[in-house]
mmCIF file of C-alpha atoms in Angstrom:
data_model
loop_
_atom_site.group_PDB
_atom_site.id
_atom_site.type_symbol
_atom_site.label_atom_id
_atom_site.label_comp_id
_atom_site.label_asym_id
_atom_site.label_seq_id
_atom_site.Cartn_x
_atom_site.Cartn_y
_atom_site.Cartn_z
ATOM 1 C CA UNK A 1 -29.681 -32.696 -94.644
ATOM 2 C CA UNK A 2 -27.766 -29.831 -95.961
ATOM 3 C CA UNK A 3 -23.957 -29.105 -95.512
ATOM 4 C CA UNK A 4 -24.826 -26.287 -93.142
ATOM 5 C CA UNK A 5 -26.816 -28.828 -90.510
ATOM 6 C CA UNK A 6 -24.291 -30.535 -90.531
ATOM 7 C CA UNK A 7 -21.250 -27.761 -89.821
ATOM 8 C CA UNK A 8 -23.842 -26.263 -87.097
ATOM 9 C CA UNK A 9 -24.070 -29.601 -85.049
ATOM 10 C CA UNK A 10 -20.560 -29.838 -83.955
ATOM 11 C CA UNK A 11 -20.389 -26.412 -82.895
ATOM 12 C CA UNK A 12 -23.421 -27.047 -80.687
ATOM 13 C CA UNK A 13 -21.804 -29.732 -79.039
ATOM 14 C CA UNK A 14 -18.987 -28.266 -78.180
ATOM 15 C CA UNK A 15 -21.138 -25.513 -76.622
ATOM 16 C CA UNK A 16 -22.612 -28.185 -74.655
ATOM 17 C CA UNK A 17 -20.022 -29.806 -73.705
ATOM 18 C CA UNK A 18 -17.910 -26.593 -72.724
ATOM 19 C CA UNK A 19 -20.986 -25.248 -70.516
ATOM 20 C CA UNK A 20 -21.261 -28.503 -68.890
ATOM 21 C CA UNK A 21 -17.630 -28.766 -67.914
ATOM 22 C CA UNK A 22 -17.981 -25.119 -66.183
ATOM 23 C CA UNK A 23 -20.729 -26.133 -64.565
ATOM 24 C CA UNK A 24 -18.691 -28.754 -63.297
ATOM 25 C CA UNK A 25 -15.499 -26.629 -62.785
ATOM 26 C CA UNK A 26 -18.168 -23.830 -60.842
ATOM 27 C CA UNK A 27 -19.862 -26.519 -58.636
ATOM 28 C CA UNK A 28 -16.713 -27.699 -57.222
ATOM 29 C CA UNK A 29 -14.867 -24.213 -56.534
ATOM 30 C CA UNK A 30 -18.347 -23.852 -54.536
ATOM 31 C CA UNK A 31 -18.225 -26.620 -52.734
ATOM 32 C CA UNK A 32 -13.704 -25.729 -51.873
ATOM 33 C CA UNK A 33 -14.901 -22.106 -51.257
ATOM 34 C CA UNK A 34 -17.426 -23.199 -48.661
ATOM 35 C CA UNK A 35 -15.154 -25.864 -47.161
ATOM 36 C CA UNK A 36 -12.438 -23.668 -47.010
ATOM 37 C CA UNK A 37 -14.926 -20.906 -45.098
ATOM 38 C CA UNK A 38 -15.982 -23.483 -42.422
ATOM 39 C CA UNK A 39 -12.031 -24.447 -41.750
ATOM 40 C CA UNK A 40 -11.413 -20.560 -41.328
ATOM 41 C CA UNK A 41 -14.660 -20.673 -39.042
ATOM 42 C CA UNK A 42 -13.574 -23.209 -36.775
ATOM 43 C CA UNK A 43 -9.632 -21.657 -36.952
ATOM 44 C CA UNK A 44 -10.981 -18.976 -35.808
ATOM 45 C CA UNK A 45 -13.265 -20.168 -32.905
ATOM 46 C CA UNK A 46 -10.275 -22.482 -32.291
ATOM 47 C CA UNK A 47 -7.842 -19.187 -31.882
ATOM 48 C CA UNK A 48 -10.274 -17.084 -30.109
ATOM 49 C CA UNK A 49 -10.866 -19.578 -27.302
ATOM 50 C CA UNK A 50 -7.380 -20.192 -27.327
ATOM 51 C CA UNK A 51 -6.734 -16.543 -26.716
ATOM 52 C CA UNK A 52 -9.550 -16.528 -24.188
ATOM 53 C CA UNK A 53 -7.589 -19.240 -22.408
ATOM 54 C CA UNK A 54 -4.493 -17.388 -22.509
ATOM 55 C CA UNK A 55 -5.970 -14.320 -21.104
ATOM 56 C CA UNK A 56 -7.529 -16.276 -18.174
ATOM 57 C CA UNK A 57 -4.220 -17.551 -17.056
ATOM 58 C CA UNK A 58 -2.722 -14.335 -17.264
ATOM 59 C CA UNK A 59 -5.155 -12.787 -14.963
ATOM 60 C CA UNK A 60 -5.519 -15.295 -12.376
ATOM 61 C CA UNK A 61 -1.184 -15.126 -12.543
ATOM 62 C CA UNK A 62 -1.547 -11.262 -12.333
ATOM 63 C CA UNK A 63 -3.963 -11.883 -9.468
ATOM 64 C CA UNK A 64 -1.915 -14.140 -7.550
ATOM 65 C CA UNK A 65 1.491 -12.072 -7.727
ATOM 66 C CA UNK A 66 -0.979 -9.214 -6.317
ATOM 67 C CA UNK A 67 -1.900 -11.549 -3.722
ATOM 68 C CA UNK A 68 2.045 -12.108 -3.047
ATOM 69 C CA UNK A 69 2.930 -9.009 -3.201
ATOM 70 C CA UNK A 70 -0.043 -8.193 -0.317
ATOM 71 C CA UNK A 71 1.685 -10.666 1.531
ATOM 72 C CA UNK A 72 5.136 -9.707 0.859
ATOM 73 C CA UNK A 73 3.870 -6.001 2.116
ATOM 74 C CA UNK A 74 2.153 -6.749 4.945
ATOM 75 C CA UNK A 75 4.892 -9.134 5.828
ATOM 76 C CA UNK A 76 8.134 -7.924 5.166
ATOM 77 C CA UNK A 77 11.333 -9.546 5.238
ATOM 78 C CA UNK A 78 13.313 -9.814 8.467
ATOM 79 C CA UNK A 79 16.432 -8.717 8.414
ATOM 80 C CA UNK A 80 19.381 -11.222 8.846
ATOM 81 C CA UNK A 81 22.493 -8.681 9.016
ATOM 82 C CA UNK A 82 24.431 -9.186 12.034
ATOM 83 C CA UNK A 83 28.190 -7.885 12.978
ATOM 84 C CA UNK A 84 29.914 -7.259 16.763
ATOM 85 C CA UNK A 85 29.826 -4.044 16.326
ATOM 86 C CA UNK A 86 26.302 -3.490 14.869
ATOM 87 C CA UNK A 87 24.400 -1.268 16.657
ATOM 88 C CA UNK A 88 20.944 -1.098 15.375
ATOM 89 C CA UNK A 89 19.451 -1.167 12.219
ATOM 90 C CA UNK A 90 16.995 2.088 11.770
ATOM 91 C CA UNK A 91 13.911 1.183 9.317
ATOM 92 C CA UNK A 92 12.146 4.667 8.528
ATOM 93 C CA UNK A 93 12.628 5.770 4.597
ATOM 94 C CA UNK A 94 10.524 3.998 1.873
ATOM 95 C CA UNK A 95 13.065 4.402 -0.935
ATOM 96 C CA UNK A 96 16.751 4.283 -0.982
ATOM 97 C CA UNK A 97 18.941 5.937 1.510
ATOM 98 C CA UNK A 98 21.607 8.542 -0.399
ATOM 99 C CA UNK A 99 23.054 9.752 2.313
ATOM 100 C CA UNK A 100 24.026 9.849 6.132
ATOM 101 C CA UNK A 101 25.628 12.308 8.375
ATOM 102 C CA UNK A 102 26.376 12.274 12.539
ATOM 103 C CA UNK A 103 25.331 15.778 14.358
ATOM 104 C CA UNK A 104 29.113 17.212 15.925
ATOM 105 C CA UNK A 105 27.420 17.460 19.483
ATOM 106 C CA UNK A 106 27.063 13.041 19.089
ATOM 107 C CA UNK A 107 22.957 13.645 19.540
ATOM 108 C CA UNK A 108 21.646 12.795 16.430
ATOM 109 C CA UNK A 109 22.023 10.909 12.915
ATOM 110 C CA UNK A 110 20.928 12.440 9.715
ATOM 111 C CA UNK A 111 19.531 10.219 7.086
ATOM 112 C CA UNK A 112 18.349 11.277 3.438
ATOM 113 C CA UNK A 113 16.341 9.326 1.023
ATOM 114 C CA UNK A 114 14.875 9.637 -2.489
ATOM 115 C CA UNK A 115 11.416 9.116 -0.465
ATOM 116 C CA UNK A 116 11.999 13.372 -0.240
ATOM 117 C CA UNK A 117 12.432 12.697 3.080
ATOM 118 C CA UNK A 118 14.795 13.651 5.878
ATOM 119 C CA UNK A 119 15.003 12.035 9.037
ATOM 120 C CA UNK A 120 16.701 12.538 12.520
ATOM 121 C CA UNK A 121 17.110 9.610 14.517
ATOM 122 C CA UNK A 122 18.314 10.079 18.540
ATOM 123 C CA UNK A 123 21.658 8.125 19.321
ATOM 124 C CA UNK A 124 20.257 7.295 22.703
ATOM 125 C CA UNK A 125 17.763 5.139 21.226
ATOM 126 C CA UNK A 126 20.106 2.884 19.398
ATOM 127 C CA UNK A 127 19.876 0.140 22.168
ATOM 128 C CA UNK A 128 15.993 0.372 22.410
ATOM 129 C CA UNK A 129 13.971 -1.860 20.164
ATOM 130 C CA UNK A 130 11.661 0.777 18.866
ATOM 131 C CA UNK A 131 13.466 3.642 17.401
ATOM 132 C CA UNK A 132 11.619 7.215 16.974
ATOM 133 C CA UNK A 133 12.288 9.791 14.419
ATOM 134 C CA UNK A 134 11.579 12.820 12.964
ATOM 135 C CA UNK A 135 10.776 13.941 9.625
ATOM 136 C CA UNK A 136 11.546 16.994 7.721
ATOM 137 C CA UNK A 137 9.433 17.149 4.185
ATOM 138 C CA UNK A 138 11.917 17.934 1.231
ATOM 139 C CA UNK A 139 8.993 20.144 -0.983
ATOM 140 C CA UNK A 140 9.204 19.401 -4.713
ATOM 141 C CA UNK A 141 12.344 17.314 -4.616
ATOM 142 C CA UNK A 142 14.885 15.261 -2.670
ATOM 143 C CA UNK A 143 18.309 14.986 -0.921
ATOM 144 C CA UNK A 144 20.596 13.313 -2.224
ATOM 145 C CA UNK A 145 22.862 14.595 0.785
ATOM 146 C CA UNK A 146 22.754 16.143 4.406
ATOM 147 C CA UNK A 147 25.373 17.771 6.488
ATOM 148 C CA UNK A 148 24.652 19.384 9.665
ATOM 149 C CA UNK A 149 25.827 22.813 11.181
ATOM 150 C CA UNK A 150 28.466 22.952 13.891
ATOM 151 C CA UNK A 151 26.265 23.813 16.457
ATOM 152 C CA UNK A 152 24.308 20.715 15.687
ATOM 153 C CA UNK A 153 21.144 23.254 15.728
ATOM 154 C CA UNK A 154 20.690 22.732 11.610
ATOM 155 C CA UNK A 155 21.645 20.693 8.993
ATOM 156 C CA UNK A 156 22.235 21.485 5.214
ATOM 157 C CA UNK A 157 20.861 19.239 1.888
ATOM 158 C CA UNK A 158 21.840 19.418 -1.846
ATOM 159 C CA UNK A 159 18.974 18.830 -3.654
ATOM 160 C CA UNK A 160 18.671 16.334 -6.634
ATOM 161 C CA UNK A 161 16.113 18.058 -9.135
ATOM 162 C CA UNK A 162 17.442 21.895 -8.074
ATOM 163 C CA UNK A 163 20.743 20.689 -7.842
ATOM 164 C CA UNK A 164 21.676 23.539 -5.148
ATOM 165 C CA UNK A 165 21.819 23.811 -1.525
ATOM 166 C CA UNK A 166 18.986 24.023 1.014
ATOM 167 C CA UNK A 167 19.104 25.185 4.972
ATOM 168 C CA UNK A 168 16.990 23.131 7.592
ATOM 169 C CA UNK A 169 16.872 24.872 11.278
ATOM 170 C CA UNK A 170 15.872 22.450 13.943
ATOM 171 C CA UNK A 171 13.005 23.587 16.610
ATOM 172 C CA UNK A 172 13.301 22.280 20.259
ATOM 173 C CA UNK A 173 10.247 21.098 22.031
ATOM 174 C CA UNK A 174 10.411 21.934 26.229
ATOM 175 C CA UNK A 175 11.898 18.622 26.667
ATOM 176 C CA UNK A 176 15.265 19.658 24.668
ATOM 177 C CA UNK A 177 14.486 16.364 22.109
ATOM 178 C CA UNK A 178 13.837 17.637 18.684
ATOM 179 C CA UNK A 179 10.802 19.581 17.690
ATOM 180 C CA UNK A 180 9.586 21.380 14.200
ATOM 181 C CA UNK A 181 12.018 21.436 11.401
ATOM 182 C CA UNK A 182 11.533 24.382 9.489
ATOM 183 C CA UNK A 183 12.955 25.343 5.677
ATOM 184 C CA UNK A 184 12.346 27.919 3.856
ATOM 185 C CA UNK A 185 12.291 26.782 0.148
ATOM 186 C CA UNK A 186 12.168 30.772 -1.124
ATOM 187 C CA UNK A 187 15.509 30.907 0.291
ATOM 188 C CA UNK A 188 17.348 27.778 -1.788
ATOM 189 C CA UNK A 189 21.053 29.085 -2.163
ATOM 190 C CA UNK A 190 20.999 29.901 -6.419
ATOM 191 C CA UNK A 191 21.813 27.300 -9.161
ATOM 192 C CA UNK A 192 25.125 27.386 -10.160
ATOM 193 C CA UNK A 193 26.603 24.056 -11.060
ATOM 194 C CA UNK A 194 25.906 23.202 -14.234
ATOM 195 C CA UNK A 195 26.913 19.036 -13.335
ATOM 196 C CA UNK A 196 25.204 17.363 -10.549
ATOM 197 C CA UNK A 197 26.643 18.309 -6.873
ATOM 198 C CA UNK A 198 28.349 15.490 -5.728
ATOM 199 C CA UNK A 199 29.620 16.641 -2.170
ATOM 200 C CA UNK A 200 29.078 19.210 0.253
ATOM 201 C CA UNK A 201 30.572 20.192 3.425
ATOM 202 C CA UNK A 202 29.911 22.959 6.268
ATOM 203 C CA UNK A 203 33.346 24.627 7.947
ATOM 204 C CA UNK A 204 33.382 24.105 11.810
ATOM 205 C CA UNK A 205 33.498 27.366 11.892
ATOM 206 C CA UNK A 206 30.536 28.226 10.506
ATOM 207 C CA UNK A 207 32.319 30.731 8.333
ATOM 208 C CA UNK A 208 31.236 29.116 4.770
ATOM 209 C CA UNK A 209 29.684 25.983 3.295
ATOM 210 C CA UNK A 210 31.389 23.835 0.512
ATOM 211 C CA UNK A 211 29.859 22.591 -2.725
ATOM 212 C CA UNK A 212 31.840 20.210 -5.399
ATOM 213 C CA UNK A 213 29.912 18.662 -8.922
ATOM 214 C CA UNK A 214 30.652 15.833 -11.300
ATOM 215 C CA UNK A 215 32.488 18.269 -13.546
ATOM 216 C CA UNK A 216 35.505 20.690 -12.002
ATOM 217 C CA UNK A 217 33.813 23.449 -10.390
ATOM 218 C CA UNK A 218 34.050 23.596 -6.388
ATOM 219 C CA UNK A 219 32.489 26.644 -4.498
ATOM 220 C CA UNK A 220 32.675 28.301 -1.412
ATOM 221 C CA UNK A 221 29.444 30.103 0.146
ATOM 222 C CA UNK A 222 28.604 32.293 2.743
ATOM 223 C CA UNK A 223 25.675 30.796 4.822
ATOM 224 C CA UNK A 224 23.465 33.397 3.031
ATOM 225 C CA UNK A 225 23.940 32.236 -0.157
ATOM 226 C CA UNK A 226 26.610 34.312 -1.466
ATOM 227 C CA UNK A 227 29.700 32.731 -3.698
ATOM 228 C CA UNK A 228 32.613 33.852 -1.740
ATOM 229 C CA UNK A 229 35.002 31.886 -4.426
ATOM 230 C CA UNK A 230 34.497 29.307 -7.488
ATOM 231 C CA UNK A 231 37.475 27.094 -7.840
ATOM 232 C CA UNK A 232 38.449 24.207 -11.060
ATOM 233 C CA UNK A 233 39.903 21.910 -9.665
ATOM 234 C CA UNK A 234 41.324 20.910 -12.944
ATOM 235 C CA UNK A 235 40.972 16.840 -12.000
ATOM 236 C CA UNK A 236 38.978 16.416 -15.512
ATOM 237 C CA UNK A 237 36.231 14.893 -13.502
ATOM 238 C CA UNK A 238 35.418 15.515 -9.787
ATOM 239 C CA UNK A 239 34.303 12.344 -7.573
ATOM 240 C CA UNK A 240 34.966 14.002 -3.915
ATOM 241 C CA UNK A 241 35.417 16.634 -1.708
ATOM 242 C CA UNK A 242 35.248 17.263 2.097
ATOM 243 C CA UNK A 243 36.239 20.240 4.196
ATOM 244 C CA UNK A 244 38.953 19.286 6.646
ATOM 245 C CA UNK A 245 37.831 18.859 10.513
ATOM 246 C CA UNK A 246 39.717 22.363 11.683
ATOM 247 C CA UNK A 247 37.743 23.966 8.289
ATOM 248 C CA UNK A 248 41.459 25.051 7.159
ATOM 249 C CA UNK A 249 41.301 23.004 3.994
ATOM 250 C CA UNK A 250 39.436 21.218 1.752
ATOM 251 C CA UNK A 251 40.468 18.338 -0.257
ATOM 252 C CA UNK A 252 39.373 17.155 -3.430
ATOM 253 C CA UNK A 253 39.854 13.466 -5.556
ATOM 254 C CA UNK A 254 38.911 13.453 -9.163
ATOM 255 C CA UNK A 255 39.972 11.443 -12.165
ATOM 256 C CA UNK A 256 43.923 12.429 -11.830
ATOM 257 C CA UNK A 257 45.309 10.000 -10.189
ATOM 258 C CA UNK A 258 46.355 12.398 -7.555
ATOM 259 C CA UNK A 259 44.562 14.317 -4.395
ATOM 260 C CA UNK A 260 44.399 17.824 -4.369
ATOM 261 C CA UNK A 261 44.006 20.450 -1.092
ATOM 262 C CA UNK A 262 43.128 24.056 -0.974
ATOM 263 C CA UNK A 263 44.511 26.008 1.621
ATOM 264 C CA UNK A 264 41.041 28.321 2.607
ATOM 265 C CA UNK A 265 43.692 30.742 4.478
ATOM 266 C CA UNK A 266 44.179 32.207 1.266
ATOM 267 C CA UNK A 267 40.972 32.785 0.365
ATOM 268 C CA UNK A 268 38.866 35.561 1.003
ATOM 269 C CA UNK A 269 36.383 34.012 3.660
ATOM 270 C CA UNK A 270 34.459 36.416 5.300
#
């Protein structure tokens, strides 16, 4: 055997041995890589059903709180309020009431309601069970306020979205109660707050309508439309104004600690 045999068997042994050790090394990543595929496999299944389950709960919860909200609907709480000097409790608007206002003749209450509804209930219903109203539509928006004339004959609204003033006029039916309310939203008084209007008011005499926003503006209007005088009331920030009973002043409360009144004498008021 020549030197050369013998250099070329170890070297072919190795080569053996090496080949057989990945072999081994290849088999049993195979066999982890499979294993490892069935565990994701069954996570899987496991997380999907899981999931499933979840998802089934859900929607027989969802379904139930419809059902108890059906209920709730079609049986609706009774109300508990009582006082001695609670006269009735009128149920009418579908979303919340924003304001209220009492007709000068004592016929009728004025109710307003983000439900861009108004509604006019009769005062000599009060003491009846059932209680009747009527609704005027508020087109394209909603009052957030209501005043009526002094001839109890119309009623005023600010409107939220517009943020101006709008004129209802009250039809009679042959009876005398109350019959079509007609407005005519073509004739909206302009825009001219720039802050939301936070009160209004109508003069007993007729003679102009009052308007007051979240800022310091206050303005007086003919019943036309028509600024007859814009006023600041310098209160950094007004939260009220009404127009006295006699329609000789009108007062104003802001954030000054102090109550201010302007004497409509010395304004121009047509």
């Amino acid at each position: 055997m020549s030197a050369a045999d013998v250099e070329e068997q170890p070297t072919f042994s190795v080569i053996a041995a090496t080949a057989a050790v990945g072999a081994v090394v290849l088999l049993i990543t195979l066999i982890c890589s499979l294993r490892n595929k069935s565990e994701e496999e069954d996570k899987s299944e496991h997380d999907a059903n899981q999931k499933e389950s979840i998802a089934n709960g859900q929607k027989n919860a969802s379904k139930k709180k419809e059902k108890g909200l059906v209920k709730s609907k079609s049986q609706p709480t009774k109300d508990t309020f009582s006082h001695p000097w609670l006269a009735t409790s009128l149920k009418g608007h579908s979303e919340a009431i924003l304001g209220v206002d009492l007709s000068p003749n004592g016929k009728y209450l004025a109710s307003c309601a983000a439900d861009r509804g108004v509604l006019l209930w009769n005062v000599k219903e009060f003491d009846q069970k059932d209680h009747k109203s009527v609704r005027a539509n508020v087109e394209l928006d909603h009052a957030t306020q209501v005043k009526f004339s002094p001839d109890s004959r119309a009623f005023i609204i600010s409107l939220a979205n517009a943020n101006t003033i709008r004129i209802f006029k009250m039809g009679k039916k042959s009876d005398g109660s109350v019959g079509n309310i007609v407005a005519d939203s073509t004739m909206d008084f302009p825009k001219v707050h720039e802050a939301d209007i936070i009160s209004i008011g109508l003069a007993c005499t007729g003679k102009y309508i009052m308007t007051a926003a979240a800022d310091t503006s206050l303005n007086i209007w003919d019943l036309k439309g028509e600024i007859l005088a814009s006023l600041d009331t310098h209160q950094m920030q007004n939260y009220h104004a009404a127009v006295s009973p006699c329609g000789r002043f009108i007062a104003s409360s802001g954030w000054l600690t102090c109550a201010s009144a302007i004497n409509m004498s010395r304004l121009i008021v047509k």
